[in-house]
Amino acid sequence: MSKEPVPVLVAALICDVAVADPSTNKKHLIGIFDRVWVNEFPTQWQMSLYIKLADAEGTYEIEAKYVYRKSGSEIAGAKIKLEIRDRLLTTDLHIPFPPLPIPHEGRLWLSPFLLRVPDLG
């Protein structure tokens, strides 16, 4: 039985822009949404991903992918390595994406993965 904490995903929100205030480190999420309406395809859309974790400690790799739900084809992805030192505190971060290409109509799926990086030392 492992004694390592199992991280809890408290929030994962998609928004137009996420900004961290440099003096307080508070996150400001602007334009939270769950669908995009456009007049024509292909198009591009600027977005950020906000993630909040609890009960995590150690080194993690977070991978987020935007994929078409039916075909599974990926349109964008990002990987971030994260060091969390205190499991009693929550951890939040935002991942800004460049304008994402949206070539055609369809349901996009955000697929976030949290992977623990083993301690080899």
Tab-separated table of C-alpha atoms in Angstrom:
chain	number	residue	atom	x	y	z
A	1	MET	CA	0.000	0.000	0.000
A	2	SER	CA	1.462	3.359	-1.078
A	3	LYS	CA	1.710	6.190	1.426
A	4	GLU	CA	2.118	8.808	-1.297
A	5	PRO	CA	-0.776	11.253	-1.558
A	6	VAL	CA	-3.160	10.852	-4.466
A	7	PRO	CA	-3.737	14.339	-5.912
A	8	VAL	CA	-7.293	15.638	-6.118
A	9	LEU	CA	-8.330	17.737	-9.106
A	10	VAL	CA	-10.349	20.567	-7.564
A	11	ALA	CA	-10.899	22.558	-10.762
A	12	ALA	CA	-10.072	22.512	-14.448
A	13	LEU	CA	-11.513	25.501	-16.290
A	14	ILE	CA	-11.098	26.721	-19.855
A	15	CYS	CA	-11.099	30.469	-20.344
A	16	ASP	CA	-10.074	33.105	-22.865
A	17	VAL	CA	-7.264	34.425	-20.646
A	18	ALA	CA	-5.800	33.478	-17.259
A	19	VAL	CA	-3.442	35.956	-15.616
A	20	ALA	CA	-1.496	35.716	-12.356
A	21	ASP	CA	-1.223	38.970	-10.394
A	22	PRO	CA	2.518	39.391	-9.771
A	23	SER	CA	2.057	40.971	-6.336
A	24	THR	CA	-0.450	38.455	-4.888
A	25	ASN	CA	-0.182	35.466	-7.266
A	26	LYS	CA	-3.999	35.462	-7.431
A	27	LYS	CA	-5.306	34.044	-10.706
A	28	HIS	CA	-7.737	36.114	-12.740
A	29	LEU	CA	-9.820	34.058	-15.174
A	30	ILE	CA	-11.450	36.034	-17.961
A	31	GLY	CA	-14.125	34.571	-20.189
A	32	ILE	CA	-14.726	31.084	-18.740
A	33	PHE	CA	-16.470	28.945	-21.371
A	34	ASP	CA	-17.362	25.399	-22.389
A	35	ARG	CA	-18.166	25.912	-26.080
A	36	VAL	CA	-17.014	28.045	-28.984
A	37	TRP	CA	-19.324	29.529	-31.606
A	38	VAL	CA	-17.795	30.685	-34.892
A	39	ASN	CA	-19.195	31.845	-38.227
A	40	GLU	CA	-16.852	29.902	-40.495
A	41	PHE	CA	-14.163	27.241	-40.608
A	42	PRO	CA	-11.239	26.960	-40.451
A	43	THR	CA	-10.657	29.336	-37.544
A	44	GLN	CA	-8.393	29.857	-34.546
A	45	TRP	CA	-9.234	30.376	-30.880
A	46	GLN	CA	-7.092	31.719	-28.037
A	47	MET	CA	-7.576	29.945	-24.722
A	48	SER	CA	-5.997	29.112	-21.383
A	49	LEU	CA	-6.438	26.188	-19.032
A	50	TYR	CA	-6.653	26.778	-15.268
A	51	ILE	CA	-5.978	23.824	-12.942
A	52	LYS	CA	-6.239	23.621	-9.132
A	53	LEU	CA	-4.922	20.571	-7.225
A	54	ALA	CA	-5.167	19.501	-3.593
A	55	ASP	CA	-3.373	16.821	-1.583
A	56	ALA	CA	-0.382	16.642	-3.905
A	57	GLU	CA	3.277	16.454	-2.954
A	58	GLY	CA	6.263	15.633	-5.116
A	59	THR	CA	7.108	16.083	-8.773
A	60	TYR	CA	4.365	15.744	-11.376
A	61	GLU	CA	4.099	16.111	-15.102
A	62	ILE	CA	0.833	17.587	-16.296
A	63	GLU	CA	-0.143	16.956	-19.892
A	64	ALA	CA	-3.189	18.556	-21.489
A	65	LYS	CA	-4.408	17.729	-24.997
A	66	TYR	CA	-7.232	19.130	-27.074
A	67	VAL	CA	-8.579	16.382	-29.315
A	68	TYR	CA	-11.578	15.845	-31.554
A	69	ARG	CA	-13.855	13.514	-29.650
A	70	LYS	CA	-14.939	11.311	-32.586
A	71	SER	CA	-11.627	10.879	-34.367
A	72	GLY	CA	-9.210	11.339	-31.471
A	73	SER	CA	-7.050	13.634	-33.599
A	74	GLU	CA	-5.071	16.105	-31.507
A	75	ILE	CA	-5.121	19.819	-32.359
A	76	ALA	CA	-2.949	21.094	-29.485
A	77	GLY	CA	-1.083	19.893	-26.444
A	78	ALA	CA	1.120	21.094	-23.589
A	79	LYS	CA	3.322	19.469	-20.944
A	80	ILE	CA	4.396	21.070	-17.696
A	81	LYS	CA	6.598	19.691	-14.940
A	82	LEU	CA	5.415	20.772	-11.498
A	83	GLU	CA	7.134	20.499	-8.116
A	84	ILE	CA	4.720	20.576	-5.165
A	85	ARG	CA	6.336	20.769	-1.731
A	86	ASP	CA	3.425	20.830	0.731
A	87	ARG	CA	0.397	18.585	0.373
A	88	LEU	CA	-1.526	20.645	2.935
A	89	LEU	CA	-1.659	23.603	0.527
A	90	THR	CA	-3.580	23.707	-2.729
A	91	THR	CA	-1.661	24.345	-5.930
A	92	ASP	CA	-2.983	26.196	-8.937
A	93	LEU	CA	-1.536	26.979	-12.311
A	94	HIS	CA	-2.597	28.158	-15.704
A	95	ILE	CA	-1.452	26.970	-19.088
A	96	PRO	CA	-1.774	29.552	-21.873
A	97	PHE	CA	-2.172	28.110	-25.350
A	98	PRO	CA	-1.329	29.927	-28.574
A	99	PRO	CA	-4.314	30.399	-30.885
A	100	LEU	CA	-5.584	26.872	-31.509
A	101	PRO	CA	-6.394	25.870	-35.064
A	102	ILE	CA	-9.975	24.641	-35.387
A	103	PRO	CA	-10.195	23.246	-38.919
A	104	HIS	CA	-13.804	22.033	-38.839
A	105	GLU	CA	-16.942	21.681	-36.747
A	106	GLY	CA	-16.977	19.051	-34.033
A	107	ARG	CA	-16.732	18.377	-30.328
A	108	LEU	CA	-13.360	19.060	-28.825
A	109	TRP	CA	-12.337	17.193	-25.701
A	110	LEU	CA	-9.849	18.495	-23.163
A	111	SER	CA	-7.850	15.574	-21.915
A	112	PRO	CA	-5.772	16.501	-18.823
A	113	PHE	CA	-3.389	13.927	-17.382
A	114	LEU	CA	-1.460	14.141	-14.144
A	115	LEU	CA	1.542	11.854	-13.965
A	116	ARG	CA	3.770	11.386	-10.940
A	117	VAL	CA	7.445	11.592	-11.768
A	118	PRO	CA	9.281	8.926	-9.756
A	119	ASP	CA	11.919	10.032	-7.277
A	120	LEU	CA	15.127	8.442	-8.554
A	121	GLY	CA	17.427	9.992	-5.953
